């Protein structure tokens, strides 16, 4: 049966109406509002603070007690300069294009608006206040686990290296089994981030 042109047009219109509509992409303004509601500036300060603490611990572990007071002062000054560069790099005007692209690709406009509305509620604001504390405590609780993991890795690597050297010595006709094998480097357990700063009245 051949459909007339009016009936065919009506059928096509109905089909287009029934087809799922393409989700709207969030605008840059929406994503900016989301980051504002999530208090990006506070997150940036906390990130820099955590990086500073980790960098200081790594520098002290690497230097040990070999540095003079003058050298320690110079190292602290150099680290402050680096942290200032990091803080500037994380300014919103620098990272805004990244957030806009990623959030625009991942989330729909309705989802971004839902997050904006939620984080502006008392419950949403409370969650944002508590989340850094929850993450910090989680890392603290994981420190013993990570320490045991690195110790196990170091022991297993040392055993494997000894077995490899013994096997290599047997093939070469030399006995290297009694030579001490230096322990491989085991990275330190990740430092726990400092407690999040108390929110000011302006946050």
Coordinates of C-alpha atoms in Angstrom, one line a residue:
X1 CA 0.0 0.0 0.0
X2 CA 1.4 3.4 -1.0
X3 CA 1.0 6.2 1.5
X4 CA 0.0 9.6 0.2
X5 CA 2.4 12.5 0.7
X6 CA 0.4 14.0 3.6
X7 CA 0.3 10.7 5.5
X8 CA 4.0 10.1 4.8
X9 CA 4.9 13.5 6.2
X10 CA 2.8 12.9 9.3
X11 CA 4.4 9.5 9.9
X12 CA 7.9 11.0 9.6
X13 CA 7.0 13.8 12.0
X14 CA 5.7 11.3 14.5
X15 CA 8.8 9.2 14.2
X16 CA 11.1 12.2 14.9
X17 CA 8.9 13.2 17.9
X18 CA 9.3 9.7 19.3
X19 CA 13.1 9.6 18.8
X20 CA 15.1 10.3 22.0
X21 CA 16.2 13.9 22.1
X22 CA 19.9 14.6 22.2
X23 CA 21.0 15.7 25.7
X24 CA 21.8 19.3 25.9
X25 CA 25.5 20.1 26.6
X26 CA 26.1 22.4 29.6
X27 CA 27.2 25.9 28.9
X28 CA 30.5 27.3 30.1
X29 CA 28.5 29.6 32.4
X30 CA 26.9 26.6 34.0
X31 CA 30.2 24.9 34.6
X32 CA 31.6 28.1 36.0
X33 CA 28.6 28.3 38.4
X34 CA 29.2 24.6 39.4
X35 CA 32.8 25.3 40.3
X36 CA 31.8 28.4 42.2
X37 CA 29.2 26.4 44.2
X38 CA 31.9 23.8 44.9
X39 CA 34.2 26.6 46.1
X40 CA 37.0 25.9 43.7
X41 CA 39.2 28.6 45.3
X42 CA 39.2 26.7 48.6
X43 CA 39.9 23.4 46.8
X44 CA 42.9 25.1 45.1
X45 CA 44.3 26.3 48.4
X46 CA 44.0 22.8 49.9
X47 CA 45.6 21.2 46.9
X48 CA 48.6 23.6 47.1
X49 CA 48.8 23.0 50.9
X50 CA 48.9 19.2 50.5
X51 CA 51.5 19.5 47.7
X52 CA 53.6 21.8 49.9
X53 CA 53.5 19.3 52.8
X54 CA 54.4 16.4 50.6
X55 CA 57.2 18.2 48.9
X56 CA 58.7 19.3 52.2
X57 CA 58.7 15.7 53.5
X58 CA 60.3 14.4 50.4
X59 CA 63.0 17.1 50.5
X60 CA 63.8 16.4 54.1
X61 CA 63.9 12.6 53.5
X62 CA 66.2 13.1 50.6
X63 CA 68.6 15.5 52.3
X64 CA 68.6 14.0 55.8
X65 CA 70.8 15.7 58.3
X66 CA 73.5 16.6 55.7
X67 CA 72.3 20.2 55.0
X68 CA 73.5 23.2 56.9
X69 CA 71.0 25.7 58.2
X70 CA 71.9 28.0 55.4
X71 CA 71.3 25.3 52.8
X72 CA 68.0 24.4 54.5
X73 CA 66.9 28.0 54.2
X74 CA 67.9 28.1 50.5
X75 CA 65.9 24.9 49.9
X76 CA 62.9 26.3 51.7
X77 CA 63.1 29.5 49.6
X78 CA 63.3 27.4 46.4
X79 CA 60.3 25.3 47.4
X80 CA 58.3 28.4 48.2
X81 CA 59.1 29.7 44.7
X82 CA 57.9 26.4 43.2
X83 CA 54.7 26.4 45.2
X84 CA 54.0 30.0 44.1
X85 CA 54.3 28.8 40.5
X86 CA 52.0 25.8 41.2
X87 CA 49.4 28.1 42.9
X88 CA 49.5 30.4 39.9
X89 CA 49.1 27.5 37.5
X90 CA 46.0 26.3 39.3
X91 CA 44.3 29.7 39.1
X92 CA 40.8 29.4 37.7
X93 CA 41.6 31.4 34.6
X94 CA 44.3 28.8 33.8
X95 CA 42.3 25.6 34.4
X96 CA 38.8 26.9 33.4
X97 CA 39.2 25.6 29.7
X98 CA 40.1 22.1 31.0
X99 CA 37.1 22.0 33.4
X100 CA 34.7 23.3 30.8
X101 CA 35.8 20.7 28.2
X102 CA 35.8 17.7 30.6
X103 CA 32.6 18.5 32.3
X104 CA 31.0 19.5 29.0
X105 CA 32.0 16.2 27.5
X106 CA 30.9 14.1 30.5
X107 CA 27.8 15.7 32.0
X108 CA 24.5 16.9 30.5
X109 CA 23.2 20.4 31.2
X110 CA 20.5 19.0 33.5
X111 CA 23.0 17.1 35.5
X112 CA 25.3 20.1 36.0
X113 CA 22.3 22.2 37.0
X114 CA 21.3 19.5 39.5
X115 CA 24.7 19.6 41.0
X116 CA 24.6 23.4 41.2
X117 CA 21.3 23.3 43.0
X118 CA 22.4 20.6 45.4
X119 CA 25.7 22.2 46.4
X120 CA 23.8 25.4 47.2
X121 CA 21.6 23.5 49.7
X122 CA 22.6 23.2 53.4
X123 CA 23.2 19.5 52.9
X124 CA 25.4 20.1 49.8
X125 CA 27.4 22.7 51.6
X126 CA 27.9 20.4 54.5
X127 CA 29.2 17.6 52.3
X128 CA 31.7 20.0 50.6
X129 CA 32.9 21.0 54.1
X130 CA 33.4 17.4 55.3
X131 CA 34.8 15.8 52.1
X132 CA 38.4 17.0 52.6
X133 CA 38.4 15.8 56.2
X134 CA 37.0 12.4 55.0
X135 CA 39.7 12.1 52.3
X136 CA 42.4 13.1 54.8
X137 CA 41.4 10.6 57.4
X138 CA 41.1 7.9 54.7
X139 CA 44.7 8.5 53.7
X140 CA 45.8 8.4 57.3
X141 CA 44.1 5.1 57.9
X142 CA 45.7 3.7 54.7
X143 CA 49.2 4.6 55.8
X144 CA 49.9 1.4 57.7
X145 CA 48.5 -0.6 54.8
X146 CA 50.7 1.1 52.4
X147 CA 53.7 0.7 54.7
X148 CA 53.2 -3.0 54.9
X149 CA 52.7 -3.2 51.1
X150 CA 56.1 -1.4 50.4
X151 CA 57.8 -3.6 53.0
X152 CA 56.4 -6.8 51.3
X153 CA 57.4 -5.5 47.9
X154 CA 61.0 -4.7 49.1
X155 CA 61.3 -8.2 50.7
X156 CA 60.0 -10.0 47.5
X157 CA 62.2 -7.9 45.2
X158 CA 65.3 -8.6 47.3
X159 CA 64.5 -12.4 47.3
X160 CA 64.0 -12.4 43.6
X161 CA 67.2 -10.5 43.0
X162 CA 69.1 -12.9 45.1
X163 CA 67.7 -15.9 43.3
X164 CA 68.5 -14.2 39.9
X165 CA 72.1 -13.6 40.9
X166 CA 72.5 -17.1 42.2
X167 CA 71.2 -18.5 39.0
X168 CA 73.4 -16.2 37.0
X169 CA 76.4 -17.3 39.1
X170 CA 75.7 -20.9 38.6
X171 CA 75.6 -20.5 34.8
X172 CA 78.9 -18.5 34.8
X173 CA 80.6 -21.0 37.1
X174 CA 81.1 -18.4 39.9
X175 CA 79.5 -18.4 43.3
X176 CA 77.9 -15.0 44.0
X177 CA 75.5 -16.4 46.5
X178 CA 77.3 -14.9 49.5
X179 CA 77.6 -11.4 48.1
X180 CA 75.2 -9.0 49.8
X181 CA 72.4 -7.7 47.7
X182 CA 71.5 -4.1 48.2
X183 CA 67.9 -3.6 49.2
X184 CA 65.9 -1.9 46.4
X185 CA 64.5 1.5 47.0
X186 CA 61.1 1.5 48.5
X187 CA 59.1 4.7 48.2
X188 CA 57.9 6.1 51.5
X189 CA 54.3 5.8 52.5
X190 CA 52.2 8.7 51.2
X191 CA 52.1 11.5 53.7
X192 CA 48.7 12.3 55.2
X193 CA 47.4 15.6 54.0
X194 CA 47.1 18.4 56.6
X195 CA 43.7 18.9 58.2
X196 CA 41.5 21.2 56.1
X197 CA 41.4 24.8 57.2
X198 CA 38.4 25.9 59.1
X199 CA 35.9 27.5 56.7
X200 CA 35.8 31.3 57.0
X201 CA 32.6 33.2 57.0
X202 CA 33.2 34.3 53.4
X203 CA 33.4 30.6 52.1

